[in-house]
Amino acid sequence: MGRGAVGPPSRYSRRVVANVDRLRRDRGLTVGELLQRAGMTKSYYQSRAGFSLPYNTNDIEALAAALGVTPEEVASPETTARIEMRVPAVPLAARVRRLIESQGATDDELLDHLAGIDALLADGARTLLASATSTVVLDEEVLRLIAHWADVPTEYLTDYTDEAVTDRTDAELDLRDAMRAAGASSIQFRALGHMSPDALRAIAHSLRSGPPPT
């Protein structure tokens, strides 16, 4: 009998993914370094980190070896505290809304997506978007899930002082907007591969300068 479609990730699944991220940061590894050590491709990892598919026991063993811990430490996130961050509300909310716009979505659509995963995380995002204060305290997982939903690096929201990540992501979003306006698909966007921010902006400018799609 075939297996049914993978449903929304459970709290345990989300904690395992967050635990892998925490262990990676604690050891000072980039995502690329972790994937090289674990023998995983970027697309394979992203499908698990983005909850399209779950990690299996072989993945847990490979990640544990790459991180220098036991498989039990990777697979037992219930003993780790959730990470809360105090963030500047106005600029971070502006970034989130930029991501919502890049998806051609609305605030409510993002909040509904998060609510389908965890109502408390949706409440955190709602607080950020509606905040009238200078800072808010958020569960880091809120920002990670929003970044995965928008298909951008997590650091665009969690490490908003990283100018290189900001510059490249803003350029990718600009190109994404231009390509969508020209009728291009996300698959075509990904096919461009790794290009400099200036090159991405040049393509976006060229698309906007061309004739409108018929």
Tab-separated table of C-alpha atoms in Angstrom:
chain	number	residue	atom	x	y	z
A	1	MET	CA	0.000	0.000	0.000
A	2	GLY	CA	1.351	3.417	-0.937
A	3	ARG	CA	2.101	6.031	1.648
A	4	GLY	CA	-0.224	9.019	1.882
A	5	ALA	CA	0.875	12.591	1.382
A	6	VAL	CA	3.084	14.110	4.061
A	7	GLY	CA	0.924	16.312	6.262
A	8	PRO	CA	1.821	19.439	8.246
A	9	PRO	CA	4.980	18.958	10.311
A	10	SER	CA	4.450	17.937	13.915
A	11	ARG	CA	5.891	19.903	16.797
A	12	TYR	CA	8.516	17.162	17.173
A	13	SER	CA	9.544	17.424	13.511
A	14	ARG	CA	9.884	21.179	13.787
A	15	ARG	CA	11.962	20.850	16.941
A	16	VAL	CA	14.327	18.363	15.251
A	17	VAL	CA	14.892	20.785	12.378
A	18	ALA	CA	15.476	23.655	14.823
A	19	ASN	CA	17.804	21.426	16.844
A	20	VAL	CA	19.944	20.709	13.782
A	21	ASP	CA	20.183	24.454	13.123
A	22	ARG	CA	21.106	25.128	16.765
A	23	LEU	CA	23.810	22.449	16.830
A	24	ARG	CA	25.231	23.720	13.538
A	25	ARG	CA	25.486	27.292	14.845
A	26	ASP	CA	26.961	26.140	18.160
A	27	ARG	CA	29.785	24.481	16.212
A	28	GLY	CA	30.361	27.477	13.952
A	29	LEU	CA	29.447	25.615	10.778
A	30	THR	CA	27.847	27.139	7.715
A	31	VAL	CA	25.017	25.244	6.046
A	32	GLY	CA	27.389	24.411	3.191
A	33	GLU	CA	29.971	22.966	5.568
A	34	LEU	CA	27.338	20.864	7.323
A	35	LEU	CA	26.026	19.505	4.026
A	36	GLN	CA	29.516	18.632	2.831
A	37	ARG	CA	30.261	16.740	6.029
A	38	ALA	CA	26.886	14.965	6.002
A	39	GLY	CA	27.018	14.114	2.291
A	40	MET	CA	23.711	15.874	1.557
A	41	THR	CA	22.777	17.985	-1.416
A	42	LYS	CA	21.382	21.470	-0.869
A	43	SER	CA	18.008	20.573	-2.398
A	44	TYR	CA	17.713	17.467	-0.210
A	45	TYR	CA	18.499	19.460	2.934
A	46	GLN	CA	16.165	22.314	2.029
A	47	SER	CA	13.252	19.957	1.463
A	48	ARG	CA	13.715	18.679	5.036
A	49	ALA	CA	14.498	22.051	6.610
A	50	GLY	CA	11.473	23.504	4.817
A	51	PHE	CA	9.207	20.618	5.961
A	52	SER	CA	8.370	19.306	2.497
A	53	LEU	CA	9.724	15.929	3.632
A	54	PRO	CA	10.890	14.597	7.005
A	55	TYR	CA	14.373	13.537	8.016
A	56	ASN	CA	14.820	9.760	8.140
A	57	THR	CA	17.008	7.787	10.539
A	58	ASN	CA	19.894	7.689	8.045
A	59	ASP	CA	19.741	11.489	7.844
A	60	ILE	CA	19.860	11.745	11.640
A	61	GLU	CA	22.952	9.530	11.770
A	62	ALA	CA	24.689	11.475	8.982
A	63	LEU	CA	23.911	14.830	10.597
A	64	ALA	CA	25.037	13.600	14.006
A	65	ALA	CA	28.373	12.447	12.570
A	66	ALA	CA	28.797	15.791	10.785
A	67	LEU	CA	28.019	17.688	13.985
A	68	GLY	CA	30.142	15.471	16.228
A	69	VAL	CA	27.254	14.409	18.458
A	70	THR	CA	25.237	11.258	18.991
A	71	PRO	CA	22.129	10.564	16.897
A	72	GLU	CA	20.149	10.702	20.142
A	73	GLU	CA	21.249	14.295	20.729
A	74	VAL	CA	20.022	15.308	17.284
A	75	ALA	CA	16.755	13.398	17.606
A	76	SER	CA	15.936	14.496	21.182
A	77	PRO	CA	15.200	18.210	20.904
A	78	GLU	CA	12.721	18.221	23.776
A	79	THR	CA	15.606	18.926	26.167
A	80	THR	CA	16.627	22.128	24.363
A	81	ALA	CA	15.138	25.514	25.070
A	82	ARG	CA	13.465	27.386	22.287
A	83	ILE	CA	15.477	30.393	21.188
A	84	GLU	CA	13.901	33.785	21.622
A	85	MET	CA	15.256	36.913	19.959
A	86	ARG	CA	14.639	40.582	20.651
A	87	VAL	CA	14.431	42.238	17.256
A	88	PRO	CA	13.801	45.742	15.898
A	89	ALA	CA	10.134	45.689	15.007
A	90	VAL	CA	9.870	48.261	12.213
A	91	PRO	CA	12.737	47.188	9.913
A	92	LEU	CA	12.085	43.484	10.451
A	93	ALA	CA	8.354	43.849	9.803
A	94	ALA	CA	9.255	45.717	6.606
A	95	ARG	CA	11.394	42.767	5.510
A	96	VAL	CA	8.611	40.310	6.236
A	97	ARG	CA	6.167	42.392	4.202
A	98	ARG	CA	8.715	42.536	1.392
A	99	LEU	CA	8.770	38.737	1.410
A	100	ILE	CA	4.974	38.583	1.428
A	101	GLU	CA	4.919	40.884	-1.594
A	102	SER	CA	7.534	38.745	-3.356
A	103	GLN	CA	5.186	35.757	-3.036
A	104	GLY	CA	2.226	37.706	-4.405
A	105	ALA	CA	0.519	36.944	-1.084
A	106	THR	CA	-1.115	38.828	1.791
A	107	ASP	CA	-0.411	39.123	5.507
A	108	ASP	CA	-3.361	36.854	6.213
A	109	GLU	CA	-2.073	34.162	3.846
A	110	LEU	CA	1.274	34.091	5.643
A	111	LEU	CA	-0.433	34.016	9.045
A	112	ASP	CA	-2.718	31.190	7.910
A	113	HIS	CA	0.335	29.233	6.731
A	114	LEU	CA	2.023	29.655	10.116
A	115	ALA	CA	-1.176	28.847	12.003
A	116	GLY	CA	-1.315	25.535	10.143
A	117	ILE	CA	2.056	24.725	11.706
A	118	ASP	CA	1.712	26.271	15.161
A	119	ALA	CA	-0.841	28.834	16.361
A	120	LEU	CA	1.674	30.349	18.777
A	121	LEU	CA	4.126	30.993	15.941
A	122	ALA	CA	1.366	32.673	13.954
A	123	ASP	CA	0.641	34.873	16.973
A	124	GLY	CA	4.312	35.855	17.086
A	125	ALA	CA	4.300	36.886	13.434
A	126	ARG	CA	1.043	38.789	13.957
A	127	THR	CA	2.602	40.647	16.879
A	128	LEU	CA	5.594	41.618	14.750
A	129	LEU	CA	3.488	42.882	11.852
A	130	ALA	CA	1.173	44.872	14.148
A	131	SER	CA	3.813	46.129	16.580
A	132	ALA	CA	3.866	49.809	17.490
A	133	THR	CA	6.922	49.387	19.735
A	134	SER	CA	10.582	49.692	18.800
A	135	THR	CA	11.403	46.058	19.545
A	136	VAL	CA	9.593	42.747	19.994
A	137	VAL	CA	10.637	39.376	21.375
A	138	LEU	CA	10.100	36.519	18.934
A	139	ASP	CA	10.696	32.810	18.856
A	140	GLU	CA	13.468	32.428	16.280
A	141	GLU	CA	11.465	29.646	14.660
A	142	VAL	CA	8.911	32.232	13.499
A	143	LEU	CA	11.566	33.951	11.422
A	144	ARG	CA	13.006	30.690	10.115
A	145	LEU	CA	9.600	29.465	8.958
A	146	ILE	CA	8.819	32.766	7.241
A	147	ALA	CA	12.159	32.632	5.425
A	148	HIS	CA	11.509	29.060	4.250
A	149	TRP	CA	7.984	30.012	3.141
A	150	ALA	CA	9.434	32.845	1.054
A	151	ASP	CA	12.367	30.728	-0.236
A	152	VAL	CA	15.079	33.076	1.031
A	153	PRO	CA	18.056	32.498	3.356
A	154	THR	CA	17.039	32.306	7.011
A	155	GLU	CA	19.759	34.839	7.804
A	156	TYR	CA	17.822	37.514	5.890
A	157	LEU	CA	15.549	37.671	8.942
A	158	THR	CA	17.599	36.189	11.766
A	159	ASP	CA	20.860	38.023	11.000
A	160	TYR	CA	19.566	41.241	9.504
A	161	THR	CA	22.927	43.014	10.073
A	162	ASP	CA	24.649	40.768	7.483
A	163	GLU	CA	25.011	43.212	4.599
A	164	ALA	CA	26.127	40.563	2.086
A	165	VAL	CA	23.057	38.401	2.712
A	166	THR	CA	20.797	41.457	2.640
A	167	ASP	CA	22.260	42.769	-0.613
A	168	ARG	CA	22.004	39.450	-2.438
A	169	THR	CA	18.537	38.630	-1.134
A	170	ASP	CA	17.191	42.078	-2.022
A	171	ALA	CA	18.629	41.656	-5.528
A	172	GLU	CA	17.031	38.202	-5.852
A	173	LEU	CA	13.680	39.572	-4.708
A	174	ASP	CA	13.956	42.405	-7.227
A	175	LEU	CA	14.625	39.910	-9.999
A	176	ARG	CA	11.838	37.638	-8.765
A	177	ASP	CA	9.393	40.551	-9.008
A	178	ALA	CA	10.572	41.421	-12.510
A	179	MET	CA	10.369	37.822	-13.695
A	180	ARG	CA	6.884	37.356	-12.285
A	181	ALA	CA	5.752	40.557	-14.023
A	182	ALA	CA	7.228	39.177	-17.266
A	183	GLY	CA	5.383	35.889	-16.832
A	184	ALA	CA	8.423	33.811	-15.872
A	185	SER	CA	8.169	30.977	-13.331
A	186	SER	CA	10.108	30.302	-10.135
A	187	ILE	CA	11.760	27.354	-11.898
A	188	GLN	CA	13.212	29.700	-14.474
A	189	PHE	CA	14.421	31.932	-11.647
A	190	ARG	CA	16.266	29.101	-9.931
A	191	ALA	CA	17.822	28.037	-13.208
A	192	LEU	CA	19.866	31.242	-13.208
A	193	GLY	CA	22.095	29.755	-10.539
A	194	HIS	CA	24.426	31.785	-8.341
A	195	MET	CA	24.989	35.266	-9.747
A	196	SER	CA	26.228	38.479	-8.185
A	197	PRO	CA	23.681	40.995	-6.838
A	198	ASP	CA	24.691	43.474	-9.558
A	199	ALA	CA	24.093	40.871	-12.269
A	200	LEU	CA	20.681	39.996	-10.802
A	201	ARG	CA	19.694	43.667	-10.734
A	202	ALA	CA	20.895	44.120	-14.305
A	203	ILE	CA	18.654	41.259	-15.468
A	204	ALA	CA	15.724	42.710	-13.535
A	205	HIS	CA	16.289	46.095	-15.169
A	206	SER	CA	16.483	44.485	-18.595
A	207	LEU	CA	13.224	42.628	-18.032
A	208	ARG	CA	11.441	45.789	-16.935
A	209	SER	CA	12.788	47.704	-19.914
A	210	GLY	CA	11.566	45.154	-22.461
A	211	PRO	CA	8.164	45.009	-24.146
A	212	PRO	CA	5.239	43.908	-21.972
A	213	PRO	CA	4.219	40.230	-22.258
A	214	THR	CA	1.509	39.515	-24.812
